[in-house]
Amino acid sequence: MLDSMVTAPTATLSLPSMHAVPLGNSYGGVREWLGVWIDAHYDILARERRAASRQLRAARGMLNWSVKQLAERSGLSCAVIRRLEEYNDTPPASDDLLQTLWITFAGAGIEFTFPLVGKPGVRPQ
């Protein structure tokens, strides 16, 4: 396994992880390597199940809600919601605050997804 930090074209840090196994030839040597390269950052989010800002924006967009509408339904302030949505990654928020948003979105029929491989997302329930 190979782990390293890389800078993406968007100037954000990524934590890719490569897992590979050698495929042998008839002489007992290595013919080729077979592997997969994943962004471990999303794997970490999946294990922690912490919503990324893009998920919050997408969920609100799927419902066609304004920031004000989400604030009214969740009991949070517009300023808090804007602050959470402005991050490119996981916002620094308490678990209780994110739970409040999850419950609000779940009540409106939106589910947050955290696949083991790939990026977190949202979808209708």
Short mmCIF file of C-alpha atoms in Angstrom, two decimals:
data_model
loop_
_atom_site.label_atom_id
_atom_site.label_comp_id
_atom_site.label_asym_id
_atom_site.label_seq_id
_atom_site.Cartn_x
_atom_site.Cartn_y
_atom_site.Cartn_z
CA MET A 1 0.00 0.00 0.00
CA LEU A 2 1.27 3.45 -0.92
CA ASP A 3 -0.01 6.55 0.87
CA SER A 4 0.98 10.10 0.03
CA MET A 5 -0.36 13.63 -0.01
CA VAL A 6 -0.82 15.34 -3.39
CA THR A 7 -2.02 18.75 -4.42
CA ALA A 8 -4.95 18.67 -6.84
CA PRO A 9 -5.28 21.17 -9.72
CA THR A 10 -7.73 23.08 -7.53
CA ALA A 11 -4.90 23.65 -5.00
CA THR A 12 -6.58 21.41 -2.42
CA LEU A 13 -4.72 18.62 -0.67
CA SER A 14 -5.79 15.07 -1.37
CA LEU A 15 -4.87 11.84 0.37
CA PRO A 16 -4.74 9.17 -2.33
CA SER A 17 -4.15 5.56 -1.43
CA MET A 18 -2.99 2.88 -3.85
CA HIS A 19 -3.51 -0.79 -3.27
CA ALA A 20 -1.81 -3.14 -5.74
CA VAL A 21 -0.96 -6.81 -6.13
CA PRO A 22 1.57 -8.37 -8.49
CA LEU A 23 0.39 -10.72 -11.21
CA GLY A 24 2.93 -13.44 -11.83
CA ASN A 25 4.24 -14.91 -15.03
CA SER A 26 5.04 -18.55 -15.74
CA TYR A 27 8.67 -18.03 -14.63
CA GLY A 28 7.74 -16.93 -11.13
CA GLY A 29 8.41 -13.25 -11.78
CA VAL A 30 6.07 -10.29 -11.88
CA ARG A 31 4.28 -9.89 -15.20
CA GLU A 32 2.33 -6.76 -14.21
CA TRP A 33 0.75 -4.99 -11.27
CA LEU A 34 -3.00 -4.73 -10.77
CA GLY A 35 -4.19 -2.00 -8.49
CA VAL A 36 -6.66 0.66 -7.56
CA TRP A 37 -6.04 4.31 -6.67
CA ILE A 38 -8.60 5.93 -4.40
CA ASP A 39 -8.82 9.23 -2.61
CA ALA A 40 -8.56 8.12 1.01
CA HIS A 41 -9.98 11.47 2.13
CA TYR A 42 -13.44 10.33 1.02
CA ASP A 43 -12.87 6.96 2.68
CA ILE A 44 -12.19 8.82 5.94
CA LEU A 45 -15.38 10.87 5.49
CA ALA A 46 -17.31 7.66 4.87
CA ARG A 47 -16.05 6.14 8.10
CA GLU A 48 -16.74 9.30 10.06
CA ARG A 49 -20.00 9.95 8.18
CA ARG A 50 -19.46 13.72 8.36
CA ALA A 51 -21.24 15.72 5.73
CA ALA A 52 -19.13 17.77 3.35
CA SER A 53 -20.21 21.29 2.46
CA ARG A 54 -20.90 20.26 -1.13
CA GLN A 55 -23.39 17.69 0.19
CA LEU A 56 -25.20 20.37 2.18
CA ARG A 57 -25.37 22.65 -0.87
CA ALA A 58 -26.53 19.78 -3.08
CA ALA A 59 -29.24 18.67 -0.64
CA ARG A 60 -30.58 22.20 -0.39
CA GLY A 61 -30.43 22.53 -4.17
CA MET A 62 -32.32 19.26 -4.72
CA LEU A 63 -35.13 20.62 -2.58
CA ASN A 64 -34.92 24.04 -4.25
CA TRP A 65 -34.74 25.64 -0.80
CA SER A 66 -33.19 29.01 -0.13
CA VAL A 67 -30.83 29.48 2.80
CA LYS A 68 -33.68 31.23 4.61
CA GLN A 69 -36.04 28.27 4.06
CA LEU A 70 -33.46 25.80 5.39
CA ALA A 71 -32.83 28.06 8.39
CA GLU A 72 -36.55 28.19 9.20
CA ARG A 73 -36.98 24.42 8.90
CA SER A 74 -33.84 23.50 10.85
CA GLY A 75 -33.94 26.19 13.51
CA LEU A 76 -30.44 27.38 12.59
CA SER A 77 -29.50 30.88 11.56
CA CYS A 78 -28.88 31.87 7.94
CA ALA A 79 -25.36 32.95 8.88
CA VAL A 80 -24.52 29.48 10.25
CA ILE A 81 -25.83 27.76 7.12
CA ARG A 82 -23.92 30.12 4.81
CA ARG A 83 -20.74 29.58 6.83
CA LEU A 84 -21.11 25.78 6.62
CA GLU A 85 -21.78 25.86 2.88
CA GLU A 86 -18.83 28.10 2.01
CA TYR A 87 -16.21 25.46 2.80
CA ASN A 88 -14.82 23.29 0.01
CA ASP A 89 -14.60 20.32 2.30
CA THR A 90 -15.98 19.12 5.62
CA PRO A 91 -17.02 22.17 7.63
CA PRO A 92 -15.72 22.57 11.18
CA ALA A 93 -19.06 22.00 12.86
CA SER A 94 -20.28 20.11 15.88
CA ASP A 95 -21.86 16.71 15.46
CA ASP A 96 -25.10 18.10 16.94
CA LEU A 97 -25.29 20.85 14.32
CA LEU A 98 -24.70 18.43 11.44
CA GLN A 99 -27.21 16.01 12.97
CA THR A 100 -29.82 18.79 13.00
CA LEU A 101 -29.25 19.34 9.27
CA TRP A 102 -29.35 15.59 8.53
CA ILE A 103 -32.68 15.26 10.35
CA THR A 104 -34.07 18.28 8.51
CA PHE A 105 -33.01 16.93 5.12
CA ALA A 106 -34.15 13.39 5.96
CA GLY A 107 -37.58 14.74 6.90
CA ALA A 108 -37.73 16.33 3.44
CA GLY A 109 -36.76 13.08 1.71
CA ILE A 110 -33.01 13.56 1.16
CA GLU A 111 -30.44 10.91 2.08
CA PHE A 112 -26.70 11.51 2.52
CA THR A 113 -24.53 8.76 1.00
CA PHE A 114 -21.02 7.78 2.07
CA PRO A 115 -19.68 5.09 -0.30
CA LEU A 116 -16.47 3.31 0.64
CA VAL A 117 -15.04 4.13 -2.79
CA GLY A 118 -15.95 7.38 -4.47
CA LYS A 119 -17.25 10.69 -3.25
CA PRO A 120 -19.97 11.31 -0.69
CA GLY A 121 -23.25 12.45 -2.19
CA VAL A 122 -26.96 13.00 -1.69
CA ARG A 123 -30.01 11.36 -3.24
CA PRO A 124 -33.76 11.22 -2.80
CA GLN A 125 -34.85 8.59 -0.27
#
